[in-house]
PDB file of C-alpha atoms in Angstrom:
ATOM      1  CA  UNK A   1      21.915   3.227  16.513  1.00 60.00           C
ATOM      2  CA  UNK A   2      18.665   1.731  15.136  1.00 74.00           C
ATOM      3  CA  UNK A   3      18.428   0.690  11.507  1.00 83.00           C
ATOM      4  CA  UNK A   4      16.159   2.923   9.406  1.00 81.00           C
ATOM      5  CA  UNK A   5      13.804   1.707   6.692  1.00 86.00           C
ATOM      6  CA  UNK A   6      14.082   3.201   3.210  1.00 82.00           C
ATOM      7  CA  UNK A   7      10.968   5.301   3.849  1.00 79.00           C
ATOM      8  CA  UNK A   8      12.439   6.593   7.121  1.00 77.00           C
ATOM      9  CA  UNK A   9      15.707   7.451   5.361  1.00 73.00           C
ATOM     10  CA  UNK A  10      13.807   9.398   2.670  1.00 71.00           C
ATOM     11  CA  UNK A  11      11.783  11.227   5.326  1.00 70.00           C
ATOM     12  CA  UNK A  12      14.976  12.136   7.209  1.00 71.00           C
ATOM     13  CA  UNK A  13      16.660  13.319   4.010  1.00 66.00           C
ATOM     14  CA  UNK A  14      13.621  15.419   3.130  1.00 66.00           C
ATOM     15  CA  UNK A  15      13.700  17.034   6.552  1.00 65.00           C
ATOM     16  CA  UNK A  16      17.379  17.849   5.966  1.00 74.00           C
ATOM     17  CA  UNK A  17      16.851  19.510   2.545  1.00 82.00           C
ATOM     18  CA  UNK A  18      17.695  23.200   2.633  1.00 85.00           C
ATOM     19  CA  UNK A  19      18.450  24.850  -0.709  1.00 85.00           C
ATOM     20  CA  UNK A  20      20.422  27.578   1.078  1.00 86.00           C
ATOM     21  CA  UNK A  21      23.067  25.004   2.000  1.00 85.00           C
ATOM     22  CA  UNK A  22      25.761  24.496  -0.650  1.00 85.00           C
ATOM     23  CA  UNK A  23      25.620  20.681  -0.580  1.00 86.00           C
ATOM     24  CA  UNK A  24      21.841  20.347  -0.700  1.00 87.00           C
ATOM     25  CA  UNK A  25      20.718  18.197  -3.667  1.00 88.00           C
ATOM     26  CA  UNK A  26      17.648  20.380  -4.132  1.00 88.00           C
ATOM     27  CA  UNK A  27      19.984  22.938  -5.731  1.00 88.00           C
ATOM     28  CA  UNK A  28      20.492  20.581  -8.667  1.00 88.00           C
ATOM     29  CA  UNK A  29      16.736  20.271  -9.050  1.00 90.00           C
ATOM     30  CA  UNK A  30      16.296  24.055  -8.882  1.00 90.00           C
ATOM     31  CA  UNK A  31      18.972  24.418 -11.539  1.00 90.00           C
ATOM     32  CA  UNK A  32      17.164  21.933 -13.765  1.00 90.00           C
ATOM     33  CA  UNK A  33      13.664  23.357 -13.425  1.00 90.00           C
ATOM     34  CA  UNK A  34      14.837  26.942 -13.928  1.00 91.00           C
ATOM     35  CA  UNK A  35      16.008  26.066 -17.457  1.00 92.00           C
ATOM     36  CA  UNK A  36      13.899  27.737 -20.178  1.00 92.00           C
ATOM     37  CA  UNK A  37      13.592  24.520 -22.208  1.00 95.00           C
ATOM     38  CA  UNK A  38      12.330  22.594 -19.186  1.00 94.00           C
ATOM     39  CA  UNK A  39       9.735  25.309 -18.590  1.00 92.00           C
ATOM     40  CA  UNK A  40       8.627  25.230 -22.228  1.00 92.00           C
ATOM     41  CA  UNK A  41       8.509  21.412 -22.457  1.00 95.00           C
ATOM     42  CA  UNK A  42       6.363  21.307 -19.318  1.00 94.00           C
ATOM     43  CA  UNK A  43       4.115  24.007 -20.770  1.00 91.00           C
ATOM     44  CA  UNK A  44       3.775  22.205 -24.103  1.00 93.00           C
ATOM     45  CA  UNK A  45       2.990  18.827 -22.523  1.00 95.00           C
ATOM     46  CA  UNK A  46       0.541  20.608 -20.245  1.00 92.00           C
ATOM     47  CA  UNK A  47      -1.105  22.018 -23.419  1.00 83.00           C
ATOM     48  CA  UNK A  48      -0.302  25.513 -22.287  1.00 67.00           C
ATOM     49  CA  UNK A  49       0.625  27.082 -25.577  1.00 55.00           C
ATOM     50  CA  UNK A  50       1.120  28.584 -27.965  1.00 50.00           C
ATOM     51  CA  UNK A  51      -2.266  30.249 -28.114  1.00 47.00           C
ATOM     52  CA  UNK A  52      -3.894  33.261 -29.693  1.00 42.00           C
ATOM     53  CA  UNK A  53      -2.838  36.634 -28.231  1.00 45.00           C
ATOM     54  CA  UNK A  54      -5.182  37.687 -25.444  1.00 48.00           C
ATOM     55  CA  UNK A  55      -6.499  34.155 -25.050  1.00 48.00           C
ATOM     56  CA  UNK A  56      -6.067  32.637 -21.614  1.00 51.00           C
ATOM     57  CA  UNK A  57      -7.060  29.145 -22.704  1.00 51.00           C
ATOM     58  CA  UNK A  58      -5.179  26.227 -21.260  1.00 58.00           C
ATOM     59  CA  UNK A  59      -5.891  22.799 -22.687  1.00 75.00           C
ATOM     60  CA  UNK A  60      -5.652  19.456 -20.993  1.00 86.00           C
ATOM     61  CA  UNK A  61      -2.247  17.827 -20.573  1.00 91.00           C
ATOM     62  CA  UNK A  62      -1.560  15.298 -23.295  1.00 92.00           C
ATOM     63  CA  UNK A  63       1.093  13.041 -24.744  1.00 95.00           C
ATOM     64  CA  UNK A  64       3.137  14.477 -27.604  1.00 95.00           C
ATOM     65  CA  UNK A  65       5.547  13.012 -30.107  1.00 95.00           C
ATOM     66  CA  UNK A  66       9.125  14.274 -30.253  1.00 94.00           C
ATOM     67  CA  UNK A  67       8.563  15.948 -33.639  1.00 93.00           C
ATOM     68  CA  UNK A  68       5.461  17.720 -32.338  1.00 94.00           C
ATOM     69  CA  UNK A  69       7.411  19.046 -29.355  1.00 95.00           C
ATOM     70  CA  UNK A  70      10.241  20.175 -31.640  1.00 94.00           C
ATOM     71  CA  UNK A  71       7.782  22.125 -33.815  1.00 94.00           C
ATOM     72  CA  UNK A  72       6.086  23.701 -30.808  1.00 94.00           C
ATOM     73  CA  UNK A  73       9.353  24.826 -29.198  1.00 94.00           C
ATOM     74  CA  UNK A  74      10.667  27.214 -31.817  1.00 92.00           C
ATOM     75  CA  UNK A  75      14.439  27.509 -31.692  1.00 95.00           C
ATOM     76  CA  UNK A  76      15.235  24.379 -29.685  1.00 95.00           C
ATOM     77  CA  UNK A  77      17.979  22.207 -31.169  1.00 96.00           C
ATOM     78  CA  UNK A  78      17.531  18.465 -31.514  1.00 96.00           C
ATOM     79  CA  UNK A  79      20.368  17.917 -29.040  1.00 97.00           C
ATOM     80  CA  UNK A  80      18.888  20.283 -26.435  1.00 97.00           C
ATOM     81  CA  UNK A  81      15.379  18.827 -26.730  1.00 97.00           C
ATOM     82  CA  UNK A  82      16.735  15.292 -26.379  1.00 97.00           C
ATOM     83  CA  UNK A  83      18.832  16.249 -23.326  1.00 97.00           C
ATOM     84  CA  UNK A  84      15.895  18.063 -21.748  1.00 97.00           C
ATOM     85  CA  UNK A  85      13.493  15.160 -22.257  1.00 98.00           C
ATOM     86  CA  UNK A  86      16.016  12.654 -20.893  1.00 97.00           C
ATOM     87  CA  UNK A  87      16.635  14.736 -17.774  1.00 96.00           C
ATOM     88  CA  UNK A  88      12.905  15.162 -17.188  1.00 97.00           C
ATOM     89  CA  UNK A  89      12.383  11.428 -17.617  1.00 97.00           C
ATOM     90  CA  UNK A  90      15.248  10.676 -15.207  1.00 96.00           C
ATOM     91  CA  UNK A  91      13.694  12.978 -12.585  1.00 95.00           C
ATOM     92  CA  UNK A  92      10.313  11.285 -12.992  1.00 96.00           C
ATOM     93  CA  UNK A  93       8.595  14.366 -14.418  1.00 97.00           C
ATOM     94  CA  UNK A  94       7.967  12.888 -17.880  1.00 98.00           C
ATOM     95  CA  UNK A  95       7.298   9.375 -19.135  1.00 98.00           C
ATOM     96  CA  UNK A  96       8.531   8.133 -22.482  1.00 97.00           C
ATOM     97  CA  UNK A  97       6.370   5.554 -24.228  1.00 96.00           C
ATOM     98  CA  UNK A  98       7.562   3.567 -27.239  1.00 95.00           C
ATOM     99  CA  UNK A  99       4.870   1.986 -29.408  1.00 93.00           C
ATOM    100  CA  UNK A 100       5.860  -0.713 -31.880  1.00 93.00           C
ATOM    101  CA  UNK A 101       4.547   0.749 -35.121  1.00 91.00           C
ATOM    102  CA  UNK A 102       6.206   1.320 -38.480  1.00 90.00           C
ATOM    103  CA  UNK A 103       7.975   3.645 -37.917  1.00 89.00           C
ATOM    104  CA  UNK A 104       8.231   3.361 -34.127  1.00 90.00           C
ATOM    105  CA  UNK A 105       6.122   5.931 -32.285  1.00 91.00           C
ATOM    106  CA  UNK A 106       7.645   7.615 -29.227  1.00 93.00           C
ATOM    107  CA  UNK A 107       5.520   9.888 -27.075  1.00 96.00           C
ATOM    108  CA  UNK A 108       6.229  11.960 -23.982  1.00 97.00           C
ATOM    109  CA  UNK A 109       3.735  12.756 -21.253  1.00 97.00           C
ATOM    110  CA  UNK A 110       3.750  14.478 -17.872  1.00 97.00           C
ATOM    111  CA  UNK A 111       3.697  12.239 -14.815  1.00 97.00           C
ATOM    112  CA  UNK A 112       1.691  13.267 -11.750  1.00 96.00           C
ATOM    113  CA  UNK A 113       4.885  14.774 -10.357  1.00 96.00           C
ATOM    114  CA  UNK A 114       5.494  16.624 -13.635  1.00 96.00           C
ATOM    115  CA  UNK A 115       1.915  17.861 -13.681  1.00 95.00           C
ATOM    116  CA  UNK A 116       2.307  19.288 -10.176  1.00 94.00           C
ATOM    117  CA  UNK A 117       5.413  21.184 -11.360  1.00 94.00           C
ATOM    118  CA  UNK A 118       3.587  22.299 -14.520  1.00 92.00           C
ATOM    119  CA  UNK A 119       0.991  24.076 -12.393  1.00 89.00           C
ATOM    120  CA  UNK A 120       3.744  26.083 -10.674  1.00 90.00           C
ATOM    121  CA  UNK A 121       5.607  26.820 -13.911  1.00 88.00           C
ATOM    122  CA  UNK A 122       2.368  27.865 -15.643  1.00 86.00           C
ATOM    123  CA  UNK A 123       2.079  30.759 -13.193  1.00 87.00           C
ATOM    124  CA  UNK A 124       5.677  31.817 -13.782  1.00 88.00           C
ATOM    125  CA  UNK A 125       5.234  31.665 -17.571  1.00 85.00           C
ATOM    126  CA  UNK A 126       2.026  33.721 -17.349  1.00 88.00           C
ATOM    127  CA  UNK A 127       3.762  36.264 -15.101  1.00 92.00           C
ATOM    128  CA  UNK A 128       6.651  36.613 -17.570  1.00 91.00           C
ATOM    129  CA  UNK A 129       4.281  37.128 -20.501  1.00 90.00           C
ATOM    130  CA  UNK A 130       2.122  39.634 -18.580  1.00 95.00           C
ATOM    131  CA  UNK A 131       5.026  41.723 -17.282  1.00 96.00           C
ATOM    132  CA  UNK A 132       7.506  41.592 -20.159  1.00 96.00           C
ATOM    133  CA  UNK A 133       6.562  45.099 -21.308  1.00 96.00           C
ATOM    134  CA  UNK A 134       7.345  46.529 -17.865  1.00 97.00           C
ATOM    135  CA  UNK A 135      10.631  44.637 -17.689  1.00 96.00           C
ATOM    136  CA  UNK A 136      11.682  45.906 -21.122  1.00 97.00           C
ATOM    137  CA  UNK A 137      10.812  49.483 -20.120  1.00 97.00           C
ATOM    138  CA  UNK A 138      12.806  49.119 -16.893  1.00 97.00           C
ATOM    139  CA  UNK A 139      15.784  47.740 -18.813  1.00 96.00           C
ATOM    140  CA  UNK A 140      15.657  50.655 -21.237  1.00 96.00           C
ATOM    141  CA  UNK A 141      15.456  53.176 -18.389  1.00 96.00           C
ATOM    142  CA  UNK A 142      18.346  51.495 -16.554  1.00 96.00           C
ATOM    143  CA  UNK A 143      20.521  51.327 -19.686  1.00 95.00           C
ATOM    144  CA  UNK A 144      19.878  55.025 -20.329  1.00 94.00           C
ATOM    145  CA  UNK A 145      20.809  55.951 -16.736  1.00 94.00           C
ATOM    146  CA  UNK A 146      23.912  53.787 -16.602  1.00 90.00           C
ATOM    147  CA  UNK A 147      25.249  54.592 -20.077  1.00 82.00           C
TER     148      UNK A 147
END
């Protein structure tokens, strides 16, 4: 059996990824990126919100401080934001930069990989916002029928 290089091993593993298989590691990634806080952190770092109602403006991705992210993501706890940022950093979707100032400045920014995911998640976020009225009406109709 020939010895494989690291690149060959990664290519083989990628060819073997199938999220429909129970042991596939891509399931863990799907679980992570389907989290609402991950979606909102990616959107915030991608300068995708919040914006004025009816406005479809998307700004340029930019670095943000922890406190700025916490303000932008209404309802997120400090613990959840910290866990989310750490997991995104571990997966290579976000970089954390510490600048020696008084006090220390810590910023978070999308990597190229994170930016590619942001583009996908942007469409899902837009779809959810555009169709929420229909979903709420369908829920109400269903609840009335089933009750």
